[in-house]
Coordinates of C-alpha atoms in Angstrom, one line a residue:
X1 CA 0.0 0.0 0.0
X2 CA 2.9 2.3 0.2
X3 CA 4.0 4.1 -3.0
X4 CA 5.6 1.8 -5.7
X5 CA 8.5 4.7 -6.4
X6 CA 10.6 6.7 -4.7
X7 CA 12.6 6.4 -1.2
X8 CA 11.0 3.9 1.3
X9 CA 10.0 5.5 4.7
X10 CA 11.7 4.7 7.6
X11 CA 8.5 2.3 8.4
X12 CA 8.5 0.8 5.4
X13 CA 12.5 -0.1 6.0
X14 CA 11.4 -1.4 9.0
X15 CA 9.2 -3.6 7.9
X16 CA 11.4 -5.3 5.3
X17 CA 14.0 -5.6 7.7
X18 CA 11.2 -7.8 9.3
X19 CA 10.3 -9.8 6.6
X20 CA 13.9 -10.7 5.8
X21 CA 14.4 -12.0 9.3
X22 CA 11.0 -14.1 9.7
X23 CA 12.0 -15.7 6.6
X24 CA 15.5 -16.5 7.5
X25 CA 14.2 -17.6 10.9
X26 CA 12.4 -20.0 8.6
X27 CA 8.9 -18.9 10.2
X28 CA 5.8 -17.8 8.6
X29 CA 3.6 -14.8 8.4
X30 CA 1.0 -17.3 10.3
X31 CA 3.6 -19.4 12.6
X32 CA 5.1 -15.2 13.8
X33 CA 1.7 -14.3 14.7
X34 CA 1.1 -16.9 16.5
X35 CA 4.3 -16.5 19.0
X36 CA 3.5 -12.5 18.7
X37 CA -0.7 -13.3 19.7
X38 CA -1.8 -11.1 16.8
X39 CA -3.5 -12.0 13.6
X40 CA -1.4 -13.0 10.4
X41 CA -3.0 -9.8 9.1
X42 CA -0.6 -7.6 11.5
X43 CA 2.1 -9.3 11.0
X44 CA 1.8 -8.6 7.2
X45 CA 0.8 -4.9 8.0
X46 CA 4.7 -4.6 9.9
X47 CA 5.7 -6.2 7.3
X48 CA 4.3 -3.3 4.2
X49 CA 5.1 -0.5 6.4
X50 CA 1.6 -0.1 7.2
X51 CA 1.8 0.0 10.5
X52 CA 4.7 -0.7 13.5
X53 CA 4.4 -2.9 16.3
X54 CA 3.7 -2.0 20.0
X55 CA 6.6 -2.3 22.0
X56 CA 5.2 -5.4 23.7
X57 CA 4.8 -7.0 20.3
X58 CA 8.3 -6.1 19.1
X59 CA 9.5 -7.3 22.4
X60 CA 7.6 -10.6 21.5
X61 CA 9.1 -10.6 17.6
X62 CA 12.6 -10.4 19.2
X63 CA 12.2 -13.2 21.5
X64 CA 10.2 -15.4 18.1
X65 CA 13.6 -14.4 16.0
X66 CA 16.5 -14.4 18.5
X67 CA 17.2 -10.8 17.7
X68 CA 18.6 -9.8 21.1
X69 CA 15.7 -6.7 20.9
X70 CA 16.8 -5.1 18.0
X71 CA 13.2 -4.4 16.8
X72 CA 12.5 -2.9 20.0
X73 CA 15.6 -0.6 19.9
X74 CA 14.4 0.3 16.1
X75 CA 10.8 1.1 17.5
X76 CA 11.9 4.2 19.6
X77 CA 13.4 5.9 16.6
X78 CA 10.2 5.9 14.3
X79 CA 8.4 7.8 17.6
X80 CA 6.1 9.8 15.5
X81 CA 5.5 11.9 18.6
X82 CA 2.1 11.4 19.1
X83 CA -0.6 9.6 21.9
X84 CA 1.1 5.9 20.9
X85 CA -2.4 5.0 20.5
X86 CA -3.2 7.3 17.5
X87 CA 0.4 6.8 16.0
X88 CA -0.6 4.2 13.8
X89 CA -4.1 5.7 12.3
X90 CA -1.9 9.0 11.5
X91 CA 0.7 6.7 9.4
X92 CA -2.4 4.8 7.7
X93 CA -4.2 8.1 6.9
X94 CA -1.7 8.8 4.3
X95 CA -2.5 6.2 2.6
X96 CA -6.9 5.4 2.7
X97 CA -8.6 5.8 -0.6
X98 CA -11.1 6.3 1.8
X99 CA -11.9 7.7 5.4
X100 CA -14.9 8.6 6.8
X101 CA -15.3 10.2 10.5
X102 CA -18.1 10.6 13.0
X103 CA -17.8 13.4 15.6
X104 CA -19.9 13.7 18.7
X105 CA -18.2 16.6 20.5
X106 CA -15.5 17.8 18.3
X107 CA -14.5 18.9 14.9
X108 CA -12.5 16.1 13.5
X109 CA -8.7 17.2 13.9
X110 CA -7.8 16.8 9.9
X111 CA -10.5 20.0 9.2
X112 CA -9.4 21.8 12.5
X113 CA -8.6 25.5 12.4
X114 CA -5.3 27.1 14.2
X115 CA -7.2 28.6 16.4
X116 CA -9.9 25.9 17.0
X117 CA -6.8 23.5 18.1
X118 CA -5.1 25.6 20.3
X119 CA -8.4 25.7 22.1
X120 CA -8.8 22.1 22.1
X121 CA -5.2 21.4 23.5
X122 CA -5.2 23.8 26.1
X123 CA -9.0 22.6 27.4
X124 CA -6.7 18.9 27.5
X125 CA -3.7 20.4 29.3
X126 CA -3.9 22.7 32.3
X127 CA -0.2 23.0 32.6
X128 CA 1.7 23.7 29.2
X129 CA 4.5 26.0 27.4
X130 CA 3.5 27.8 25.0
X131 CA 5.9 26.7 22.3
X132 CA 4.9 22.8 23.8
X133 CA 1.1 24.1 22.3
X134 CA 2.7 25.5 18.9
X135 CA 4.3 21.9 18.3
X136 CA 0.9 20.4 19.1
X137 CA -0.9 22.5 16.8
X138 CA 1.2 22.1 14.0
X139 CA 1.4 18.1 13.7
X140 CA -1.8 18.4 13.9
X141 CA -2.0 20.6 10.8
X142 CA 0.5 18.8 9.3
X143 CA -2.1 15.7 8.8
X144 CA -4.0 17.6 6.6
X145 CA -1.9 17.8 3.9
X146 CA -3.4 14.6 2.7
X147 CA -6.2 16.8 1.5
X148 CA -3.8 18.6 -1.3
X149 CA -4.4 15.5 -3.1
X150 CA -8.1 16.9 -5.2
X151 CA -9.3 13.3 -5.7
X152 CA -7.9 10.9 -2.7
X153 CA -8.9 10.1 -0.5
X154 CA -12.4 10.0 -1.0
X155 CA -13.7 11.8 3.0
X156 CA -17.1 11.6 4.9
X157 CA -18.0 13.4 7.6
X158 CA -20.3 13.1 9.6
X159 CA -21.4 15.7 12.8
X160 CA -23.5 15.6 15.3
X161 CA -24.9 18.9 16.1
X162 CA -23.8 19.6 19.8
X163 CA -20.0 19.6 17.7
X164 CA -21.3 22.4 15.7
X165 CA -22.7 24.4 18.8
X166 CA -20.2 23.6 21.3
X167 CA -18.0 26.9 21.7
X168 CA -14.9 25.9 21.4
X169 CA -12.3 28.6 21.6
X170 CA -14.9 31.5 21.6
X171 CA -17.3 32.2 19.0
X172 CA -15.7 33.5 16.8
X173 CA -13.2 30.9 16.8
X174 CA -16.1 28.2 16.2
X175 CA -17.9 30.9 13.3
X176 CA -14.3 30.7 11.2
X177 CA -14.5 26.5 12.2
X178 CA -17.5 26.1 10.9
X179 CA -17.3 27.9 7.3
X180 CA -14.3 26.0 6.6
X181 CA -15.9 23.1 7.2
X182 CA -19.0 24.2 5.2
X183 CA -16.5 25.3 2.4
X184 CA -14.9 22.1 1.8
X185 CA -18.2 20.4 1.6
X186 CA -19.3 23.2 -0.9
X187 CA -15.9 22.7 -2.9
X188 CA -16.0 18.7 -3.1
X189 CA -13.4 18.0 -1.2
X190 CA -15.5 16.1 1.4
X191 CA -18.9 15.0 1.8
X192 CA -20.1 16.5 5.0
X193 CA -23.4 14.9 7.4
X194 CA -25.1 17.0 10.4
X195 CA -26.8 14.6 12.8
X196 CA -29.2 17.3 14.1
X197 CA -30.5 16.9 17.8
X198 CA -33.9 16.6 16.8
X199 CA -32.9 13.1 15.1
X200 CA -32.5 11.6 18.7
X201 CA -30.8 8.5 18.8
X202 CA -28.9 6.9 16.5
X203 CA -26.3 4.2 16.1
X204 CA -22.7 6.2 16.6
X205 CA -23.8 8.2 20.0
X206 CA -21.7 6.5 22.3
X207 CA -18.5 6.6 20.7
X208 CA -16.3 8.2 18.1
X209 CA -15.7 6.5 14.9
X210 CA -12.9 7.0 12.0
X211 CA -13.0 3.7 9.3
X212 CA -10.0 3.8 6.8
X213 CA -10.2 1.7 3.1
X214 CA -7.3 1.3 1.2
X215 CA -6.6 0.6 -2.2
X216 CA -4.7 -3.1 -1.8
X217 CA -5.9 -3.8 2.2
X218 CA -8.3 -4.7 4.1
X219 CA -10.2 -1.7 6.1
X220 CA -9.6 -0.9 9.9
X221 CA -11.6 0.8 12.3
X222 CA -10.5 3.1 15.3
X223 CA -12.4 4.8 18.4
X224 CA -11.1 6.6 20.7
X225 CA -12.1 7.7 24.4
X226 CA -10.2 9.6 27.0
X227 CA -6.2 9.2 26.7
X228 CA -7.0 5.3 24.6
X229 CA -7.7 4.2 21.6
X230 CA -8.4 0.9 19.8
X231 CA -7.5 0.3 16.3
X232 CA -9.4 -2.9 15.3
X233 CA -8.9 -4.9 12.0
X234 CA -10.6 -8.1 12.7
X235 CA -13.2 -8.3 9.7
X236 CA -16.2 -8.7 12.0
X237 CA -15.8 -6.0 13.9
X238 CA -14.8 -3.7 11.0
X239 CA -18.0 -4.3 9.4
X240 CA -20.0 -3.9 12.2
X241 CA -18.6 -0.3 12.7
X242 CA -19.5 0.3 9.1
X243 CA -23.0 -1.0 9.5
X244 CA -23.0 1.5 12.6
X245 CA -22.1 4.2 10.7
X246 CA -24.6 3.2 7.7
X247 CA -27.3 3.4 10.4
X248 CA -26.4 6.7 11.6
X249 CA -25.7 7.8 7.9
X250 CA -29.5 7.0 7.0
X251 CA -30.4 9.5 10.4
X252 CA -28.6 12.4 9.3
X253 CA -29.6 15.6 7.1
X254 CA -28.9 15.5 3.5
X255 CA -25.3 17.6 2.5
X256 CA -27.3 20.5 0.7
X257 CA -29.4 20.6 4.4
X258 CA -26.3 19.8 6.2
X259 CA -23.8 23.0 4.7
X260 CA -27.1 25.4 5.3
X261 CA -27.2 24.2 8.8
X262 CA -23.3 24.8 9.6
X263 CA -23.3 28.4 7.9
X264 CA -26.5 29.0 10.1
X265 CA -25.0 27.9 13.2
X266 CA -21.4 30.0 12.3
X267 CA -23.9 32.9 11.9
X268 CA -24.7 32.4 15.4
X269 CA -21.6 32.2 16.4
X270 CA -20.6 35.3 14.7
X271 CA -23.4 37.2 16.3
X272 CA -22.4 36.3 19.4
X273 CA -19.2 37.8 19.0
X274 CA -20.4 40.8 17.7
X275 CA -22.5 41.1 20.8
X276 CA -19.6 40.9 23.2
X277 CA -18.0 43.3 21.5
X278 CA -20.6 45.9 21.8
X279 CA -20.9 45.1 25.5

């Protein structure tokens, strides 16, 4: 799934270094994952590039292939410098065809504004340097470069309502949010879903959900909650999570209803700040 020219990332070095030493070992994808207690399907993932190991598991591959913890060594110096439980969705991002989001309280971090993160990192950090903030902000950022690409990858979002209304960062913050958000939809660049509050309850209200589809792979699934998150590629539960968001899908406002909703609500928002301002 990585590119077929060019340089090989550091991950994807990693990976074939890997491969090369399961094979001398004489051991299979299967017979590796089975020492390791993941699914043939990870072990292949290491092996593409695709994704890295926890360093449990690479403690586990060193032990399988008598390499006195070289593949733990190796792990510590592709530290992406992110929560190690969203390292590996921000490495597999870059390469969906595919992603689609669903947001309960937030604005999903690949659309965020400047000034929308900086609100949202120092709500999650009461003690923090300000240059510590800057270096959040622009990783962050940094993700959304995948967008420059017109055509891939293909991106649905879908919001629920309290994400649009929730003032993050101060209105007018959340009014310069919201039109960007609104203007990508309008542009094509992502196909954009309000869950209003009047549709009550729907399938995706008690978690997050971000599914990723790749061009030669099988899909994942993550979810997140407060400082974890699960990455899951066992088929079963992949599909499930799609059928979740299917469900939810069929709840939500149409796009055309959907952009009119979020300019209405960034109206609000600038109103508000106008408001303040005259008080």
């Amino acid at each position: 799934m990585g590119t077929k020219h060019g340089p090989r990332t550091p991950r994807q070095k990693y990976g074939e270094e890997l491969r090369l030493r399961r094979i001398a070992a004489g051991l299979t994808q299967e017979a590796l994952s089975e020492v390791v207690v993941c699914s043939p399907t990870l072990i292949s993932h290491y092996e593409a590039g695709r994704r890295l190991p926890s360093p449990e598991d690479a403690q586990r591959i060193d032990r399988a292939l008598g390499t006195d913890g070289f593949f733990e060594r190796w792990l510590r110096d592709l530290d992406p410098g992110l929560p190690h439980y969203f390292a590996e969705v921000a490495e597999l991002e870059k390469e969906a065809t595919e992603i689609r989001h669903y947001s309960a309280s937030l604005i999903p971090g690949l659309l965020q504004t400047k000034g929308y993160s900086e609100a949202v990192f120092r709500a999650y950090r009461p003690n923090y340097r300000t240059e510590e903030l800057d270096e959040f902000v622009v990783k962050r950022a940094s993700r959304a470069q995948l967008f420059e690409n017109p055509s891939r990858p293909v991106a649905w979002v879908l919001l629920d309502e309290a994400a649009l209304r929730r003032c993050v960062g101060g209105p007018q913050v959340m009014a310069e949010q919201l039109r960007k958000v609104a203007s990508m939809a309008e542009s094509g660049r992502l196909r954009l879903h309000v869950l209003t509050l009047a549709s009550g309850a729907h399938a995706l209200q008690e978690s997050m959900l971000y599914l990723l589809s790749f061009a030669d792979a099988a899909p994942v699934a993550y979810v997140e909650g407060l400082r974890t998150g699960r990455l899951m590629d066992d088929p079963a539960l992949v599909e499930a999570c799609h059928t979740s968001y299917a469900l939810a899908l069929g709840d939500a406002a149409s796009q055309g209803e959907s952009v009119t909703l979020v300019r209405a609500i960034a109206e609000e928002h600038e109103h508000a700040h106008q408001r303040a301002h005259r008080d």
